[in-house]
Amino acid sequence: MARIVVLTGAGISAESGIRTFRAADGLWEDHRIEDVATPEGFARDPELVLRFYNERRAAAAAAEPNAAHRALARLTQAHQVTVVTQNVDDLHERGGSRGVIHMHGTLNGALCARCGHRWTAPRVMQVTDPCPACGAPASRPDIVWFGEMPYRMAEIWQALRAADLFVSIGTSGNVYPAAGFVADARHAGIATLELNLEPSAGSRLFDAARHGPATQIVPAWVAEMLAAA
Ligand code: NAD
């Protein structure tokens, strides 16, 4: 039984019909990143930001997990697996994975910008929604924006240090600190593997890489890992 840390990004959900994040032109679903994924953008136009995430929440709810999400859940039959995702959708959970670490938060969570209370997000969030704890109309999605600290980093680093293998799936290697995990893993002497449609920004840092659509290369890799266990 190997201890495996799997990091996933937008690429694993692409074939479920959820668009990836366009780091190259700085746009996500035709919006500027600074407008929809920063605390400053939310302060400037909370209505736009809530509408943007309401749309993302609806799109995620309408999507189905694909063969790559489901294959990762099967990997736990023979290995100790920690799934760390940058994704804010819940397709890993719906694909059968448990204990997923959402380092960038989740569309299904709401957070009070005033007091920090967290609760389950309604399907449609509105700027006038009061916080259930303090009553302030300061509801925001529980999503980690640029300039904010990702969640559960100590746990992630601990899992990485204890792992035998680090696998990065469908992530461009542009967003830190996740982009730095491969260097952390190498530093700790752990084997590293990239599974991506094409070589990512940090591709050369991995011991091995396989390129192709996640729905093909992830199930194939999982089948090999289960056969070898
Ligand atoms: P990214 O969009 O920067 O990179 C996507 C990567 O996936 C690219 O390297 C691309 O080559 C690869 N890819 C595309 N289609 C693929 C496929 N079919 N199979 C395998 N790989 C494929 O995404 P990122 O690195 O995750 O960083 C983007 C940030 O945007 C994250 O912080 C995340 O929170 C957010 N985001 C999340 C979602 C989601 O929850 N599904 C969607 C878009 C953006």
PDB file of C-alpha atoms and ligand atoms in Angstrom:
ATOM      1  CA  MET A   1       0.000   0.000   0.000  1.00  0.00           C
ATOM      2  CA  ALA A   2       1.566   3.265  -1.158  1.00  0.00           C
ATOM      3  CA  ARG A   3       0.842   6.627   0.411  1.00  0.00           C
ATOM      4  CA  ILE A   4      -0.170   8.881  -2.456  1.00  0.00           C
ATOM      5  CA  VAL A   5      -0.899  12.602  -2.471  1.00  0.00           C
ATOM      6  CA  VAL A   6      -2.881  13.636  -5.543  1.00  0.00           C
ATOM      7  CA  LEU A   7      -3.167  17.323  -6.450  1.00  0.00           C
ATOM      8  CA  THR A   8      -5.884  18.168  -8.959  1.00  0.00           C
ATOM      9  CA  GLY A   9      -6.714  21.317 -10.916  1.00  0.00           C
ATOM     10  CA  ALA A  10      -9.315  22.566 -13.342  1.00  0.00           C
ATOM     11  CA  GLY A  11      -8.151  20.106 -16.051  1.00  0.00           C
ATOM     12  CA  ILE A  12      -9.679  17.099 -14.255  1.00  0.00           C
ATOM     13  CA  SER A  13     -13.131  18.692 -14.477  1.00  0.00           C
ATOM     14  CA  ALA A  14     -12.751  19.983 -18.058  1.00  0.00           C
ATOM     15  CA  GLU A  15     -14.321  16.889 -19.633  1.00  0.00           C
ATOM     16  CA  SER A  16     -17.276  17.247 -17.261  1.00  0.00           C
ATOM     17  CA  GLY A  17     -17.976  20.490 -19.122  1.00  0.00           C
ATOM     18  CA  ILE A  18     -16.524  22.940 -16.585  1.00  0.00           C
ATOM     19  CA  ARG A  19     -14.240  25.412 -18.297  1.00  0.00           C
ATOM     20  CA  THR A  20     -10.669  25.753 -17.044  1.00  0.00           C
ATOM     21  CA  PHE A  21      -9.107  28.945 -15.930  1.00  0.00           C
ATOM     22  CA  ARG A  22      -7.340  30.878 -18.687  1.00  0.00           C
ATOM     23  CA  ALA A  23      -4.097  31.944 -17.045  1.00  0.00           C
ATOM     24  CA  ALA A  24      -2.643  32.999 -20.410  1.00  0.00           C
ATOM     25  CA  ASP A  25      -5.170  35.733 -21.218  1.00  0.00           C
ATOM     26  CA  GLY A  26      -6.088  36.427 -17.591  1.00  0.00           C
ATOM     27  CA  LEU A  27      -9.764  35.685 -18.164  1.00  0.00           C
ATOM     28  CA  TRP A  28     -12.031  33.183 -16.400  1.00  0.00           C
ATOM     29  CA  GLU A  29     -15.384  32.667 -18.119  1.00  0.00           C
ATOM     30  CA  ASP A  30     -14.922  36.024 -19.902  1.00  0.00           C
ATOM     31  CA  HIS A  31     -14.279  37.964 -16.676  1.00  0.00           C
ATOM     32  CA  ARG A  32     -11.037  39.569 -15.547  1.00  0.00           C
ATOM     33  CA  ILE A  33      -9.511  37.625 -12.648  1.00  0.00           C
ATOM     34  CA  GLU A  34      -9.045  40.852 -10.664  1.00  0.00           C
ATOM     35  CA  ASP A  35     -12.785  41.507 -10.901  1.00  0.00           C
ATOM     36  CA  VAL A  36     -14.078  38.118  -9.763  1.00  0.00           C
ATOM     37  CA  ALA A  37     -11.296  36.420  -7.820  1.00  0.00           C
ATOM     38  CA  THR A  38      -9.820  39.038  -5.483  1.00  0.00           C
ATOM     39  CA  PRO A  39     -11.064  40.623  -2.228  1.00  0.00           C
ATOM     40  CA  GLU A  40     -10.660  44.030  -3.940  1.00  0.00           C
ATOM     41  CA  GLY A  41     -12.972  42.962  -6.769  1.00  0.00           C
ATOM     42  CA  PHE A  42     -15.578  41.854  -4.210  1.00  0.00           C
ATOM     43  CA  ALA A  43     -15.306  45.164  -2.332  1.00  0.00           C
ATOM     44  CA  ARG A  44     -15.785  47.085  -5.624  1.00  0.00           C
ATOM     45  CA  ASP A  45     -18.738  45.103  -6.968  1.00  0.00           C
ATOM     46  CA  PRO A  46     -20.125  42.394  -4.657  1.00  0.00           C
ATOM     47  CA  GLU A  47     -23.181  41.905  -6.860  1.00  0.00           C
ATOM     48  CA  LEU A  48     -21.084  41.004  -9.908  1.00  0.00           C
ATOM     49  CA  VAL A  49     -18.922  38.634  -7.854  1.00  0.00           C
ATOM     50  CA  LEU A  50     -21.898  36.840  -6.259  1.00  0.00           C
ATOM     51  CA  ARG A  51     -23.583  36.544  -9.669  1.00  0.00           C
ATOM     52  CA  PHE A  52     -20.377  35.085 -11.143  1.00  0.00           C
ATOM     53  CA  TYR A  53     -20.139  32.405  -8.427  1.00  0.00           C
ATOM     54  CA  ASN A  54     -23.893  31.739  -8.543  1.00  0.00           C
ATOM     55  CA  GLU A  55     -23.361  30.860 -12.216  1.00  0.00           C
ATOM     56  CA  ARG A  56     -20.326  28.686 -11.421  1.00  0.00           C
ATOM     57  CA  ARG A  57     -22.326  26.931  -8.652  1.00  0.00           C
ATOM     58  CA  ALA A  58     -25.192  26.214 -11.077  1.00  0.00           C
ATOM     59  CA  ALA A  59     -22.751  24.943 -13.730  1.00  0.00           C
ATOM     60  CA  ALA A  60     -21.024  22.654 -11.214  1.00  0.00           C
ATOM     61  CA  ALA A  61     -24.371  21.300  -9.971  1.00  0.00           C
ATOM     62  CA  ALA A  62     -25.398  20.511 -13.556  1.00  0.00           C
ATOM     63  CA  ALA A  63     -22.085  18.732 -14.311  1.00  0.00           C
ATOM     64  CA  GLU A  64     -21.362  15.071 -13.604  1.00  0.00           C
ATOM     65  CA  PRO A  65     -18.133  13.532 -12.331  1.00  0.00           C
ATOM     66  CA  ASN A  66     -16.136  11.929 -15.130  1.00  0.00           C
ATOM     67  CA  ALA A  67     -14.040   8.764 -15.436  1.00  0.00           C
ATOM     68  CA  ALA A  68     -10.992  10.506 -13.934  1.00  0.00           C
ATOM     69  CA  HIS A  69     -12.810  11.568 -10.746  1.00  0.00           C
ATOM     70  CA  ARG A  70     -14.248   8.064 -10.371  1.00  0.00           C
ATOM     71  CA  ALA A  71     -10.894   6.367 -11.004  1.00  0.00           C
ATOM     72  CA  LEU A  72      -9.274   8.365  -8.185  1.00  0.00           C
ATOM     73  CA  ALA A  73     -11.940   7.088  -5.796  1.00  0.00           C
ATOM     74  CA  ARG A  74     -11.066   3.487  -6.841  1.00  0.00           C
ATOM     75  CA  LEU A  75      -7.386   4.077  -6.051  1.00  0.00           C
ATOM     76  CA  THR A  76      -8.251   3.929  -2.330  1.00  0.00           C
ATOM     77  CA  GLN A  77      -9.083   0.211  -2.712  1.00  0.00           C
ATOM     78  CA  ALA A  78      -5.363  -0.526  -2.525  1.00  0.00           C
ATOM     79  CA  HIS A  79      -3.598   2.686  -1.505  1.00  0.00           C
ATOM     80  CA  GLN A  80      -3.730   5.391   1.119  1.00  0.00           C
ATOM     81  CA  VAL A  81      -4.769   8.424  -0.914  1.00  0.00           C
ATOM     82  CA  THR A  82      -5.038  12.101   0.016  1.00  0.00           C
ATOM     83  CA  VAL A  83      -6.801  14.144  -2.659  1.00  0.00           C
ATOM     84  CA  VAL A  84      -5.912  17.834  -2.547  1.00  0.00           C
ATOM     85  CA  THR A  85      -7.833  19.915  -5.049  1.00  0.00           C
ATOM     86  CA  GLN A  86      -7.648  23.485  -6.250  1.00  0.00           C
ATOM     87  CA  ASN A  87     -11.108  23.005  -7.705  1.00  0.00           C
ATOM     88  CA  VAL A  88     -14.120  24.630  -6.142  1.00  0.00           C
ATOM     89  CA  ASP A  89     -16.594  22.133  -7.640  1.00  0.00           C
ATOM     90  CA  ASP A  90     -17.644  18.965  -5.759  1.00  0.00           C
ATOM     91  CA  LEU A  91     -17.043  16.440  -8.537  1.00  0.00           C
ATOM     92  CA  HIS A  92     -14.435  14.482  -6.534  1.00  0.00           C
ATOM     93  CA  GLU A  93     -16.957  13.895  -3.748  1.00  0.00           C
ATOM     94  CA  ARG A  94     -19.714  12.995  -6.180  1.00  0.00           C
ATOM     95  CA  GLY A  95     -17.227  10.674  -7.926  1.00  0.00           C
ATOM     96  CA  GLY A  96     -16.776   8.777  -4.653  1.00  0.00           C
ATOM     97  CA  SER A  97     -13.691  10.341  -3.019  1.00  0.00           C
ATOM     98  CA  ARG A  98     -13.781  11.022   0.711  1.00  0.00           C
ATOM     99  CA  GLY A  99     -11.802  13.474   2.836  1.00  0.00           C
ATOM    100  CA  VAL A 100     -10.955  15.725  -0.128  1.00  0.00           C
ATOM    101  CA  ILE A 101      -8.948  18.800   0.863  1.00  0.00           C
ATOM    102  CA  HIS A 102     -10.328  21.860  -0.953  1.00  0.00           C
ATOM    103  CA  MET A 103      -7.368  24.188  -0.602  1.00  0.00           C
ATOM    104  CA  HIS A 104      -9.147  26.968  -2.540  1.00  0.00           C
ATOM    105  CA  GLY A 105     -12.513  26.555  -0.817  1.00  0.00           C
ATOM    106  CA  THR A 106     -15.777  25.424  -2.355  1.00  0.00           C
ATOM    107  CA  LEU A 107     -18.750  26.832  -4.242  1.00  0.00           C
ATOM    108  CA  ASN A 108     -21.041  25.110  -1.744  1.00  0.00           C
ATOM    109  CA  GLY A 109     -19.730  27.167   1.150  1.00  0.00           C
ATOM    110  CA  ALA A 110     -20.588  30.685   2.301  1.00  0.00           C
ATOM    111  CA  LEU A 111     -18.341  32.843   4.476  1.00  0.00           C
ATOM    112  CA  CYS A 112     -19.108  36.014   6.409  1.00  0.00           C
ATOM    113  CA  ALA A 113     -16.636  38.699   5.342  1.00  0.00           C
ATOM    114  CA  ARG A 114     -17.296  40.434   8.680  1.00  0.00           C
ATOM    115  CA  CYS A 115     -17.013  37.721  11.370  1.00  0.00           C
ATOM    116  CA  GLY A 116     -15.572  34.698   9.513  1.00  0.00           C
ATOM    117  CA  HIS A 117     -18.558  32.397  10.201  1.00  0.00           C
ATOM    118  CA  ARG A 118     -19.040  29.611   7.619  1.00  0.00           C
ATOM    119  CA  TRP A 119     -22.251  27.908   6.491  1.00  0.00           C
ATOM    120  CA  THR A 120     -23.688  25.977   3.528  1.00  0.00           C
ATOM    121  CA  ALA A 121     -24.219  28.339   0.609  1.00  0.00           C
ATOM    122  CA  PRO A 122     -27.740  28.661  -0.770  1.00  0.00           C
ATOM    123  CA  ARG A 123     -28.078  27.911  -4.481  1.00  0.00           C
ATOM    124  CA  VAL A 124     -28.254  31.654  -5.152  1.00  0.00           C
ATOM    125  CA  MET A 125     -26.334  34.039  -2.874  1.00  0.00           C
ATOM    126  CA  GLN A 126     -27.355  37.698  -2.643  1.00  0.00           C
ATOM    127  CA  VAL A 127     -25.584  40.739  -1.225  1.00  0.00           C
ATOM    128  CA  THR A 128     -28.409  41.340   1.231  1.00  0.00           C
ATOM    129  CA  ASP A 129     -28.127  37.813   2.766  1.00  0.00           C
ATOM    130  CA  PRO A 130     -27.438  38.242   6.507  1.00  0.00           C
ATOM    131  CA  CYS A 131     -24.747  36.162   8.193  1.00  0.00           C
ATOM    132  CA  PRO A 132     -26.536  33.536  10.369  1.00  0.00           C
ATOM    133  CA  ALA A 133     -24.088  34.266  13.223  1.00  0.00           C
ATOM    134  CA  CYS A 134     -23.605  38.055  13.334  1.00  0.00           C
ATOM    135  CA  GLY A 135     -26.408  39.274  11.062  1.00  0.00           C
ATOM    136  CA  ALA A 136     -24.120  41.432   8.879  1.00  0.00           C
ATOM    137  CA  PRO A 137     -25.082  41.543   5.181  1.00  0.00           C
ATOM    138  CA  ALA A 138     -21.524  40.495   4.314  1.00  0.00           C
ATOM    139  CA  SER A 139     -21.958  37.041   2.737  1.00  0.00           C
ATOM    140  CA  ARG A 140     -19.337  35.930   0.266  1.00  0.00           C
ATOM    141  CA  PRO A 141     -18.509  32.562  -1.314  1.00  0.00           C
ATOM    142  CA  ASP A 142     -16.109  30.478   0.783  1.00  0.00           C
ATOM    143  CA  ILE A 143     -13.534  30.611  -1.997  1.00  0.00           C
ATOM    144  CA  VAL A 144      -9.877  31.494  -1.569  1.00  0.00           C
ATOM    145  CA  TRP A 145      -9.145  34.482  -3.804  1.00  0.00           C
ATOM    146  CA  PHE A 146      -5.822  35.762  -5.083  1.00  0.00           C
ATOM    147  CA  GLY A 147      -3.972  37.420  -2.222  1.00  0.00           C
ATOM    148  CA  GLU A 148      -5.652  35.148   0.376  1.00  0.00           C
ATOM    149  CA  MET A 149      -4.141  32.197   2.230  1.00  0.00           C
ATOM    150  CA  PRO A 150      -5.163  28.753   0.905  1.00  0.00           C
ATOM    151  CA  TYR A 151      -6.795  26.412   3.409  1.00  0.00           C
ATOM    152  CA  ARG A 152      -5.289  23.487   5.329  1.00  0.00           C
ATOM    153  CA  MET A 153      -1.700  24.066   4.194  1.00  0.00           C
ATOM    154  CA  ALA A 154      -0.124  22.510   7.312  1.00  0.00           C
ATOM    155  CA  GLU A 155      -2.122  19.301   6.741  1.00  0.00           C
ATOM    156  CA  ILE A 156      -1.145  19.234   3.063  1.00  0.00           C
ATOM    157  CA  TRP A 157       2.556  19.642   3.773  1.00  0.00           C
ATOM    158  CA  GLN A 158       2.345  16.943   6.430  1.00  0.00           C
ATOM    159  CA  ALA A 159       0.698  14.536   3.961  1.00  0.00           C
ATOM    160  CA  LEU A 160       3.351  15.401   1.348  1.00  0.00           C
ATOM    161  CA  ARG A 161       6.235  14.730   3.732  1.00  0.00           C
ATOM    162  CA  ALA A 162       4.760  11.336   4.640  1.00  0.00           C
ATOM    163  CA  ALA A 163       3.981  10.317   1.032  1.00  0.00           C
ATOM    164  CA  ASP A 164       5.657   7.805  -1.270  1.00  0.00           C
ATOM    165  CA  LEU A 165       4.305   9.425  -4.426  1.00  0.00           C
ATOM    166  CA  PHE A 166       3.028  12.859  -5.474  1.00  0.00           C
ATOM    167  CA  VAL A 167       0.781  13.039  -8.537  1.00  0.00           C
ATOM    168  CA  SER A 168      -0.363  16.289 -10.150  1.00  0.00           C
ATOM    169  CA  ILE A 169      -3.408  16.077 -12.433  1.00  0.00           C
ATOM    170  CA  GLY A 170      -4.788  18.762 -14.778  1.00  0.00           C
ATOM    171  CA  THR A 171      -3.155  21.778 -13.235  1.00  0.00           C
ATOM    172  CA  SER A 172      -1.173  24.412 -15.109  1.00  0.00           C
ATOM    173  CA  GLY A 173       1.457  25.008 -12.435  1.00  0.00           C
ATOM    174  CA  ASN A 174       0.838  28.755 -12.481  1.00  0.00           C
ATOM    175  CA  VAL A 175      -0.959  29.228  -9.160  1.00  0.00           C
ATOM    176  CA  TYR A 176       1.109  29.086  -5.952  1.00  0.00           C
ATOM    177  CA  PRO A 177       1.503  27.520  -3.413  1.00  0.00           C
ATOM    178  CA  ALA A 178       0.067  24.443  -5.215  1.00  0.00           C
ATOM    179  CA  ALA A 179       2.528  24.953  -8.078  1.00  0.00           C
ATOM    180  CA  GLY A 180       5.342  24.550  -5.549  1.00  0.00           C
ATOM    181  CA  PHE A 181       4.234  21.123  -4.233  1.00  0.00           C
ATOM    182  CA  VAL A 182       6.301  19.264  -6.834  1.00  0.00           C
ATOM    183  CA  ALA A 183       9.464  21.038  -5.651  1.00  0.00           C
ATOM    184  CA  ASP A 184       8.519  20.312  -2.003  1.00  0.00           C
ATOM    185  CA  ALA A 185       7.975  16.646  -2.876  1.00  0.00           C
ATOM    186  CA  ARG A 186      11.307  16.390  -4.691  1.00  0.00           C
ATOM    187  CA  HIS A 187      13.040  18.065  -1.787  1.00  0.00           C
ATOM    188  CA  ALA A 188      11.539  15.402   0.495  1.00  0.00           C
ATOM    189  CA  GLY A 189      12.781  12.663  -1.875  1.00  0.00           C
ATOM    190  CA  ILE A 190       9.307  11.593  -3.012  1.00  0.00           C
ATOM    191  CA  ALA A 191       8.599  10.254  -6.515  1.00  0.00           C
ATOM    192  CA  THR A 192       6.576  12.666  -8.675  1.00  0.00           C
ATOM    193  CA  LEU A 193       4.269  12.162 -11.658  1.00  0.00           C
ATOM    194  CA  GLU A 194       2.387  14.627 -13.853  1.00  0.00           C
ATOM    195  CA  LEU A 195      -0.831  13.685 -15.665  1.00  0.00           C
ATOM    196  CA  ASN A 196      -1.956  16.496 -17.947  1.00  0.00           C
ATOM    197  CA  LEU A 197      -3.288  17.213 -21.402  1.00  0.00           C
ATOM    198  CA  GLU A 198       0.065  18.819 -22.245  1.00  0.00           C
ATOM    199  CA  PRO A 199       3.288  19.627 -20.356  1.00  0.00           C
ATOM    200  CA  SER A 200       2.572  22.189 -17.618  1.00  0.00           C
ATOM    201  CA  ALA A 201       4.741  25.143 -16.602  1.00  0.00           C
ATOM    202  CA  GLY A 202       6.582  22.957 -14.083  1.00  0.00           C
ATOM    203  CA  SER A 203       6.650  19.786 -16.168  1.00  0.00           C
ATOM    204  CA  ARG A 204      10.419  19.364 -16.124  1.00  0.00           C
ATOM    205  CA  LEU A 205      10.365  19.152 -12.313  1.00  0.00           C
ATOM    206  CA  PHE A 206       8.483  15.829 -12.402  1.00  0.00           C
ATOM    207  CA  ASP A 207      10.230  12.444 -12.498  1.00  0.00           C
ATOM    208  CA  ALA A 208       7.676  11.219 -15.027  1.00  0.00           C
ATOM    209  CA  ALA A 209       4.783  12.568 -17.077  1.00  0.00           C
ATOM    210  CA  ARG A 210       1.916  11.227 -19.152  1.00  0.00           C
ATOM    211  CA  HIS A 211       0.016  13.472 -21.484  1.00  0.00           C
ATOM    212  CA  GLY A 212      -3.541  13.148 -22.740  1.00  0.00           C
ATOM    213  CA  PRO A 213      -7.143  13.774 -21.648  1.00  0.00           C
ATOM    214  CA  ALA A 214      -7.716  13.066 -17.943  1.00  0.00           C
ATOM    215  CA  THR A 215     -10.611  10.673 -18.658  1.00  0.00           C
ATOM    216  CA  GLN A 216      -8.149   8.398 -20.478  1.00  0.00           C
ATOM    217  CA  ILE A 217      -4.814   8.758 -18.706  1.00  0.00           C
ATOM    218  CA  VAL A 218      -6.099   8.812 -15.100  1.00  0.00           C
ATOM    219  CA  PRO A 219      -8.129   5.550 -15.296  1.00  0.00           C
ATOM    220  CA  ALA A 220      -5.197   3.887 -17.124  1.00  0.00           C
ATOM    221  CA  TRP A 221      -2.727   4.946 -14.411  1.00  0.00           C
ATOM    222  CA  VAL A 222      -5.115   3.896 -11.613  1.00  0.00           C
ATOM    223  CA  ALA A 223      -5.594   0.470 -13.233  1.00  0.00           C
ATOM    224  CA  GLU A 224      -1.798   0.000 -13.255  1.00  0.00           C
ATOM    225  CA  MET A 225      -1.504   1.095  -9.622  1.00  0.00           C
ATOM    226  CA  LEU A 226      -4.237  -1.341  -8.558  1.00  0.00           C
ATOM    227  CA  ALA A 227      -2.763  -4.199 -10.582  1.00  0.00           C
ATOM    228  CA  ALA A 228       0.691  -3.625  -9.045  1.00  0.00           C
ATOM    229  CA  ALA A 229      -0.592  -3.440  -5.441  1.00  0.00           C
TER     230      ALA A 229
HETATM  231  P1  NAD B   1      -5.730  26.060 -15.125  1.00  0.00           P
HETATM  232  O1  NAD B   1      -6.956  26.353 -15.899  1.00  0.00           O
HETATM  233  O2  NAD B   1      -4.721  27.119 -14.930  1.00  0.00           O
HETATM  234  O3  NAD B   1      -5.003  24.857 -15.868  1.00  0.00           O
HETATM  235  C1  NAD B   1      -5.719  23.756 -16.344  1.00  0.00           C
HETATM  236  C2  NAD B   1      -4.743  22.669 -16.727  1.00  0.00           C
HETATM  237  O4  NAD B   1      -5.505  21.539 -17.092  1.00  0.00           O
HETATM  238  C3  NAD B   1      -3.838  23.004 -17.908  1.00  0.00           C
HETATM  239  O5  NAD B   1      -2.499  22.635 -17.592  1.00  0.00           O
HETATM  240  C4  NAD B   1      -4.395  22.141 -19.047  1.00  0.00           C
HETATM  241  O6  NAD B   1      -3.364  21.659 -19.898  1.00  0.00           O
HETATM  242  C5  NAD B   1      -4.998  20.989 -18.284  1.00  0.00           C
HETATM  243  N1  NAD B   1      -6.141  20.364 -18.963  1.00  0.00           N
HETATM  244  C6  NAD B   1      -7.113  20.949 -19.692  1.00  0.00           C
HETATM  245  N2  NAD B   1      -7.992  20.035 -20.127  1.00  0.00           N
HETATM  246  C7  NAD B   1      -7.553  18.835 -19.670  1.00  0.00           C
HETATM  247  C8  NAD B   1      -8.029  17.504 -19.800  1.00  0.00           C
HETATM  248  N3  NAD B   1      -9.129  17.202 -20.481  1.00  0.00           N
HETATM  249  N4  NAD B   1      -7.320  16.505 -19.198  1.00  0.00           N
HETATM  250  C9  NAD B   1      -6.189  16.779 -18.495  1.00  0.00           C
HETATM  251  N5  NAD B   1      -5.691  18.023 -18.341  1.00  0.00           N
HETATM  252  C10 NAD B   1      -6.374  19.038 -18.927  1.00  0.00           C
HETATM  253  O7  NAD B   1      -6.189  25.413 -13.761  1.00  0.00           O
HETATM  254  P2  NAD B   1      -5.513  25.303 -12.319  1.00  0.00           P
HETATM  255  O8  NAD B   1      -4.071  24.966 -12.473  1.00  0.00           O
HETATM  256  O9  NAD B   1      -6.398  24.406 -11.553  1.00  0.00           O
HETATM  257  O10 NAD B   1      -5.585  26.774 -11.683  1.00  0.00           O
HETATM  258  C11 NAD B   1      -6.718  27.523 -11.848  1.00  0.00           C
HETATM  259  C12 NAD B   1      -7.377  28.113 -10.625  1.00  0.00           C
HETATM  260  O11 NAD B   1      -8.734  28.389 -11.011  1.00  0.00           O
HETATM  261  C13 NAD B   1      -7.500  27.204  -9.431  1.00  0.00           C
HETATM  262  O12 NAD B   1      -7.078  27.926  -8.337  1.00  0.00           O
HETATM  263  C14 NAD B   1      -8.994  26.861  -9.268  1.00  0.00           C
HETATM  264  O13 NAD B   1      -9.439  27.169  -7.968  1.00  0.00           O
HETATM  265  C15 NAD B   1      -9.721  27.779 -10.208  1.00  0.00           C
HETATM  266  N6  NAD B   1     -10.697  27.070 -11.100  1.00  0.00           N
HETATM  267  C16 NAD B   1     -11.430  25.996 -10.633  1.00  0.00           C
HETATM  268  C17 NAD B   1     -12.311  25.310 -11.482  1.00  0.00           C
HETATM  269  C18 NAD B   1     -13.118  24.139 -10.944  1.00  0.00           C
HETATM  270  O14 NAD B   1     -13.412  24.103  -9.748  1.00  0.00           O
HETATM  271  N7  NAD B   1     -13.469  23.141 -11.779  1.00  0.00           N
HETATM  272  C19 NAD B   1     -12.459  25.715 -12.801  1.00  0.00           C
HETATM  273  C20 NAD B   1     -11.704  26.826 -13.263  1.00  0.00           C
HETATM  274  C21 NAD B   1     -10.838  27.483 -12.378  1.00  0.00           C
END
